[in-house]
Amino acid sequence: MATNLPAPTEQDEDTDLILRQVLADVLGLSAERISELHADSGLFGDLPELDSMAVAGLLTELEDRLDIIIDDEDVDGEMLETFGGLLAFLAVKRSNG
Amino acid sequence: MLTGLWPSPVGGEELLLSFDEGRQRRLVVIPALFDEGNKLRHFTVEVMRRLHTTGIDSFLPDLPGTNESLAPLVEQTVTGWRQYLSAAVDHSRATHMLAIRAGAVIDPGHLPSVHYAAASGASQLRTLARAQAIAEKEAGAPVSREDLLVQAEAQGATLAGHDLGAQMVRELLEAEAPIPTSSVAQGDLGSGGLWLRAEPAHDPGQADRLAAMVLERLA
């Protein structure tokens, strides 16, 4: 039952969903393709179309939709390397917010 | 579709893309700015094609310093773009405006207007500065967005390839769009905004819906 789930889990699921939606909008992927992303799926570095302008748009959109602020010093290759890494970063940001 | 040049009020000539059959409803389209202007170009022209088939004339003037323009972007300002668009309205005998994204902030505000997914000049600048900060970091010379913006305000800066003068930066940070007659939100079109795409892309369904909404609101 949803009511018995701890709040952070629900929020984490929501964060996962929003990140997938934003990546679908940025990468122009279908819902099917985007649902196949898993923790180890490569992002920045693996996807040549994710240049600095696309990443800037991605981060700004995530800030708007998740109501968080992403600082410049948080943005590095590691944070953006995989789907799982970015999701974990966003989950921490949201729970601290 | 006609492409032609029109005499820019600030000198020289600029490209003007027009669907002109002398009809009653005549719309000047203000494009999205900077990187978003490039990404939304195809979409913008496709919306104009759809308006044409439903009986609306439309005109898309190049903003000086963008697209095919020979004018240097670094010399452009928000005030200058508004004056340019006012002249484009007179030239095309327009009755309405359609502004796309941050194009809303350069809407001169004289005509009934529809603003689509309006964005502020400040938000556009922050995203350009963020892209520049990411690129600088990758190149091994990290600089913060705040420092980039302070520098841009004081003496202008090249942000993500866009050469912006200090006055343009200051005006973008403060500019407010006039209140439109009607606005269309991205959610009204049913899927994600095409300006977010890493690679420029088109979505005929979104163009159909925006054109239908503009038609309905001008009626």
Coordinates of C-alpha atoms in Angstrom, one line a residue:
Chain A
M1 CA 0.0 0.0 0.0
A2 CA 1.3 3.4 -1.0
T3 CA 0.5 4.9 2.4
N4 CA 3.0 2.5 4.1
L5 CA 5.8 3.5 1.9
P6 CA 8.4 5.8 3.4
A7 CA 8.1 9.3 1.9
P8 CA 11.7 9.4 0.4
T9 CA 10.9 6.3 -1.7
E10 CA 7.9 8.0 -3.3
Q11 CA 10.0 11.1 -3.9
D12 CA 12.8 9.0 -5.4
E13 CA 10.3 7.3 -7.8
D14 CA 9.0 10.7 -8.8
T15 CA 12.6 12.0 -9.4
D16 CA 13.3 9.0 -11.6
L17 CA 10.1 9.7 -13.6
I18 CA 10.9 13.4 -14.0
L19 CA 14.5 12.7 -15.0
R20 CA 13.3 10.3 -17.7
Q21 CA 10.8 12.8 -19.0
V22 CA 13.4 15.6 -19.2
L23 CA 15.9 13.2 -20.9
A24 CA 13.2 12.2 -23.4
D25 CA 12.6 15.9 -24.2
V26 CA 16.3 16.6 -24.5
L27 CA 17.3 13.5 -26.5
G28 CA 14.0 13.2 -28.5
L29 CA 13.6 9.6 -27.4
S30 CA 10.4 7.6 -27.3
A31 CA 8.8 6.5 -24.0
E32 CA 9.9 3.0 -24.8
R33 CA 13.6 3.9 -25.4
I34 CA 13.6 6.1 -22.3
S35 CA 12.2 3.3 -20.1
E36 CA 15.1 1.2 -21.1
L37 CA 17.6 3.5 -19.4
H38 CA 19.2 1.9 -16.3
A39 CA 21.6 3.0 -13.7
D40 CA 24.7 2.3 -15.8
S41 CA 23.4 3.8 -19.0
G42 CA 26.0 6.4 -20.2
L43 CA 25.0 10.0 -20.6
F44 CA 27.6 12.8 -21.0
G45 CA 30.6 11.3 -22.9
D46 CA 28.5 8.5 -24.4
L47 CA 26.0 10.7 -26.2
P48 CA 27.8 13.1 -28.5
E49 CA 24.7 15.3 -28.9
L50 CA 24.8 16.2 -25.2
D51 CA 27.1 19.2 -25.7
S52 CA 27.5 22.0 -23.2
M53 CA 24.5 23.9 -24.5
A54 CA 22.3 20.8 -24.3
V55 CA 23.6 20.0 -20.8
A56 CA 22.9 23.6 -19.7
G57 CA 19.3 23.3 -21.0
L58 CA 18.9 19.9 -19.3
L59 CA 20.1 21.2 -15.9
T60 CA 17.9 24.3 -16.1
E61 CA 14.9 22.2 -16.9
L62 CA 15.6 19.8 -14.1
E63 CA 15.9 22.8 -11.7
D64 CA 12.5 24.1 -12.8
R65 CA 10.7 20.7 -12.6
L66 CA 12.3 19.5 -9.4
D67 CA 12.4 22.9 -7.7
I68 CA 16.1 22.6 -6.8
I69 CA 19.2 24.7 -7.5
I70 CA 22.2 23.0 -9.1
D71 CA 25.4 24.9 -8.3
D72 CA 28.2 25.3 -10.9
E73 CA 30.6 23.3 -8.7
D74 CA 28.2 20.3 -8.6
V75 CA 28.4 20.0 -12.4
D76 CA 31.2 17.7 -13.5
G77 CA 31.8 14.6 -15.6
E78 CA 31.1 12.2 -12.8
M79 CA 27.6 13.7 -11.9
L80 CA 26.6 13.5 -15.6
E81 CA 28.4 10.3 -16.5
T82 CA 25.5 7.8 -16.0
F83 CA 21.8 7.8 -15.6
G84 CA 22.2 6.3 -12.1
G85 CA 24.7 8.9 -11.1
L86 CA 22.6 11.8 -12.1
L87 CA 19.5 10.3 -10.5
A88 CA 21.4 9.8 -7.2
F89 CA 22.6 13.4 -7.3
L90 CA 19.1 14.8 -7.9
A91 CA 17.6 12.6 -5.2
V92 CA 20.1 14.0 -2.6
K93 CA 19.4 17.6 -3.8
R94 CA 15.7 17.1 -3.5
S95 CA 15.8 15.5 0.0
N96 CA 18.1 18.4 1.2
G97 CA 15.8 21.0 -0.3
Chain B
M1 CA 6.4 31.2 -49.2
L2 CA 8.4 34.2 -50.3
T3 CA 11.8 35.0 -49.1
G4 CA 13.0 38.5 -49.7
L5 CA 14.9 41.4 -48.3
W6 CA 13.5 44.4 -46.6
P7 CA 15.2 47.7 -45.8
S8 CA 16.2 47.6 -42.2
P9 CA 15.5 50.8 -40.3
V10 CA 19.0 50.7 -38.8
G11 CA 20.7 50.4 -42.2
G12 CA 21.3 47.6 -44.7
E13 CA 18.8 44.9 -45.6
E14 CA 17.5 41.9 -43.6
L15 CA 15.9 38.7 -44.7
L16 CA 12.1 38.6 -44.5
L17 CA 10.3 35.3 -44.9
S18 CA 6.6 36.0 -45.8
F19 CA 3.4 34.2 -46.6
D20 CA 1.6 37.2 -48.1
E21 CA -1.6 37.0 -50.1
G22 CA -2.9 40.4 -49.0
R23 CA -5.3 38.9 -46.5
Q24 CA -6.9 40.7 -43.6
R25 CA -5.1 39.0 -40.7
R26 CA -1.4 39.6 -40.9
L27 CA 1.0 38.3 -38.3
V28 CA 4.6 39.3 -37.5
V29 CA 6.4 36.4 -35.9
I30 CA 9.1 37.2 -33.4
P31 CA 11.5 34.3 -33.3
A32 CA 13.0 32.7 -30.2
L33 CA 16.4 34.2 -29.2
F34 CA 20.0 32.9 -29.5
D35 CA 20.4 29.1 -29.4
E36 CA 16.7 28.5 -29.0
G37 CA 16.1 30.6 -32.2
N38 CA 18.2 28.1 -34.1
K39 CA 16.5 25.1 -32.6
L40 CA 13.0 26.4 -33.2
R41 CA 13.6 27.7 -36.7
H42 CA 12.0 24.8 -38.5
F43 CA 9.1 24.6 -36.1
T44 CA 8.5 28.4 -36.4
V45 CA 8.4 28.2 -40.2
E46 CA 6.1 25.1 -40.1
V47 CA 3.7 27.0 -37.9
M48 CA 3.7 29.8 -40.5
R49 CA 2.9 27.3 -43.2
R50 CA -0.1 26.0 -41.3
L51 CA -1.3 29.6 -40.6
H52 CA -1.0 30.3 -44.4
T53 CA -3.3 27.3 -45.2
T54 CA -5.9 28.6 -42.7
G55 CA -6.0 32.1 -44.2
I56 CA -3.5 34.1 -42.2
D57 CA -0.6 36.0 -43.7
S58 CA 2.6 35.9 -41.7
F59 CA 6.1 37.5 -41.7
L60 CA 9.3 36.4 -40.1
P61 CA 12.0 39.1 -40.2
D62 CA 15.6 38.1 -39.3
L63 CA 16.6 39.9 -36.2
P64 CA 19.7 42.0 -37.0
G65 CA 22.8 40.0 -35.9
T66 CA 21.0 36.6 -36.3
N67 CA 20.3 34.0 -39.0
E68 CA 21.3 35.5 -42.4
S69 CA 21.9 39.0 -41.1
L70 CA 25.2 40.7 -41.9
A71 CA 24.9 43.0 -38.9
P72 CA 27.2 42.1 -36.0
L73 CA 25.3 40.6 -33.0
V74 CA 27.5 42.4 -30.6
E75 CA 26.1 45.8 -31.7
Q76 CA 22.4 44.7 -31.1
T77 CA 20.3 45.7 -28.1
V78 CA 16.8 44.9 -26.8
T79 CA 15.7 48.5 -27.6
G80 CA 17.2 48.2 -31.1
W81 CA 15.4 44.9 -31.8
R82 CA 12.1 46.4 -30.5
Q83 CA 12.4 49.4 -32.9
Y84 CA 13.4 47.1 -35.7
L85 CA 10.2 45.0 -35.1
S86 CA 8.0 48.1 -35.0
A87 CA 9.3 49.0 -38.4
A88 CA 8.7 45.5 -39.6
V89 CA 5.1 45.8 -38.4
D90 CA 4.7 49.0 -40.5
H91 CA 6.4 47.5 -43.5
S92 CA 4.3 44.3 -43.5
R93 CA 1.1 46.1 -42.4
A94 CA 0.7 43.6 -39.7
T95 CA -2.4 43.3 -37.5
H96 CA -1.1 40.8 -34.9
M97 CA 2.2 39.5 -33.3
L98 CA 3.2 36.0 -32.4
A99 CA 6.2 35.8 -30.1
I100 CA 8.1 32.6 -29.4
R101 CA 9.9 32.0 -26.1
A102 CA 12.1 34.9 -25.2
G103 CA 11.0 36.7 -28.4
A104 CA 8.3 37.9 -26.0
V105 CA 10.7 40.4 -24.3
I106 CA 11.3 42.2 -27.6
D107 CA 7.6 42.4 -28.5
P108 CA 7.2 46.1 -29.1
G109 CA 3.7 45.7 -27.6
H110 CA 1.6 47.8 -30.1
L111 CA -0.5 45.0 -31.5
P112 CA -2.7 42.2 -30.2
S113 CA -0.3 39.4 -29.5
V114 CA 0.0 35.7 -28.7
H115 CA 3.1 34.7 -26.7
Y116 CA 4.1 31.0 -27.0
A117 CA 6.0 29.5 -24.0
A118 CA 7.3 32.9 -23.0
A119 CA 10.7 33.0 -21.3
S120 CA 12.5 35.9 -19.7
G121 CA 15.7 37.4 -21.1
A122 CA 17.3 36.7 -17.7
S123 CA 16.6 33.0 -18.0
Q124 CA 18.0 32.8 -21.5
L125 CA 21.2 34.6 -20.3
R126 CA 21.6 32.3 -17.4
T127 CA 21.3 29.2 -19.6
L128 CA 23.9 30.6 -22.1
A129 CA 26.2 31.5 -19.1
R130 CA 25.7 28.0 -17.8
A131 CA 26.7 26.4 -21.1
Q132 CA 29.7 28.7 -21.2
A133 CA 30.7 27.7 -17.7
I134 CA 30.4 24.0 -18.5
A135 CA 32.6 24.5 -21.6
E136 CA 35.2 26.4 -19.7
K137 CA 35.3 23.8 -17.0
E138 CA 35.7 21.0 -19.6
A139 CA 38.6 23.1 -21.1
G140 CA 40.2 23.2 -17.7
A141 CA 39.6 26.8 -16.8
P142 CA 36.6 26.8 -14.5
V143 CA 34.7 30.1 -14.1
S144 CA 31.4 30.6 -12.3
R145 CA 28.2 31.6 -14.0
E146 CA 28.0 34.6 -11.7
D147 CA 31.4 35.8 -12.7
L148 CA 30.6 35.4 -16.4
L149 CA 27.4 37.4 -15.9
V150 CA 29.1 40.2 -13.9
Q151 CA 31.7 40.4 -16.7
A152 CA 29.0 40.3 -19.4
E153 CA 27.1 43.2 -17.7
A154 CA 30.2 45.3 -17.4
Q155 CA 31.8 44.8 -20.8
G156 CA 29.9 42.3 -22.8
A157 CA 30.9 38.7 -23.3
T158 CA 30.8 35.7 -25.7
L159 CA 28.4 33.3 -24.1
A160 CA 28.0 29.9 -25.8
G161 CA 29.1 31.4 -29.0
H162 CA 26.9 34.4 -28.9
D163 CA 28.7 37.7 -28.9
L164 CA 26.7 39.9 -26.6
G165 CA 27.4 43.6 -25.9
A166 CA 27.1 45.0 -22.4
Q167 CA 23.9 47.0 -23.2
M168 CA 22.2 43.9 -24.6
V169 CA 23.1 41.9 -21.5
R170 CA 21.9 44.7 -19.1
E171 CA 18.6 45.1 -21.1
L172 CA 18.0 41.3 -21.2
L173 CA 18.4 41.0 -17.5
E174 CA 15.8 43.7 -16.9
A175 CA 13.5 43.5 -19.9
E176 CA 9.9 42.6 -19.3
A177 CA 7.6 41.4 -21.9
P178 CA 4.4 43.4 -22.5
I179 CA 1.2 41.6 -21.4
P180 CA 0.0 39.6 -24.3
T181 CA -3.6 39.4 -25.5
S182 CA -3.3 35.6 -25.1
S183 CA -0.6 33.1 -24.2
V184 CA 0.0 29.5 -25.1
A185 CA 2.0 27.3 -22.6
Q186 CA 4.1 24.4 -23.6
G187 CA 1.8 22.1 -21.7
D188 CA -1.0 23.1 -24.1
L189 CA 0.9 21.5 -27.0
G190 CA 1.1 18.2 -25.2
S191 CA 4.8 17.3 -25.2
G192 CA 8.2 18.7 -24.4
G193 CA 9.5 22.0 -25.8
L194 CA 11.6 21.6 -29.0
W195 CA 14.1 24.2 -27.6
L196 CA 15.2 21.5 -25.1
R197 CA 16.4 19.1 -27.8
A198 CA 20.1 18.5 -28.0
E199 CA 19.8 18.3 -31.8
P200 CA 17.4 20.6 -33.6
A201 CA 14.2 18.6 -34.3
H202 CA 10.7 19.1 -35.5
D203 CA 7.3 17.8 -34.3
P204 CA 4.5 18.3 -36.8
G205 CA 1.9 17.6 -34.1
Q206 CA 3.1 20.5 -32.0
A207 CA 3.1 22.8 -35.0
D208 CA -0.5 21.8 -35.8
R209 CA -1.6 22.5 -32.3
L210 CA 0.1 25.9 -32.0
A211 CA -1.2 27.0 -35.3
A212 CA -4.7 25.9 -34.4
M213 CA -4.5 27.8 -31.1
V214 CA -3.2 31.0 -32.7
L215 CA -6.0 30.8 -35.3
E216 CA -8.6 30.4 -32.5
R217 CA -7.2 33.3 -30.5
L218 CA -7.0 35.7 -33.4
A219 CA -10.6 34.9 -34.5

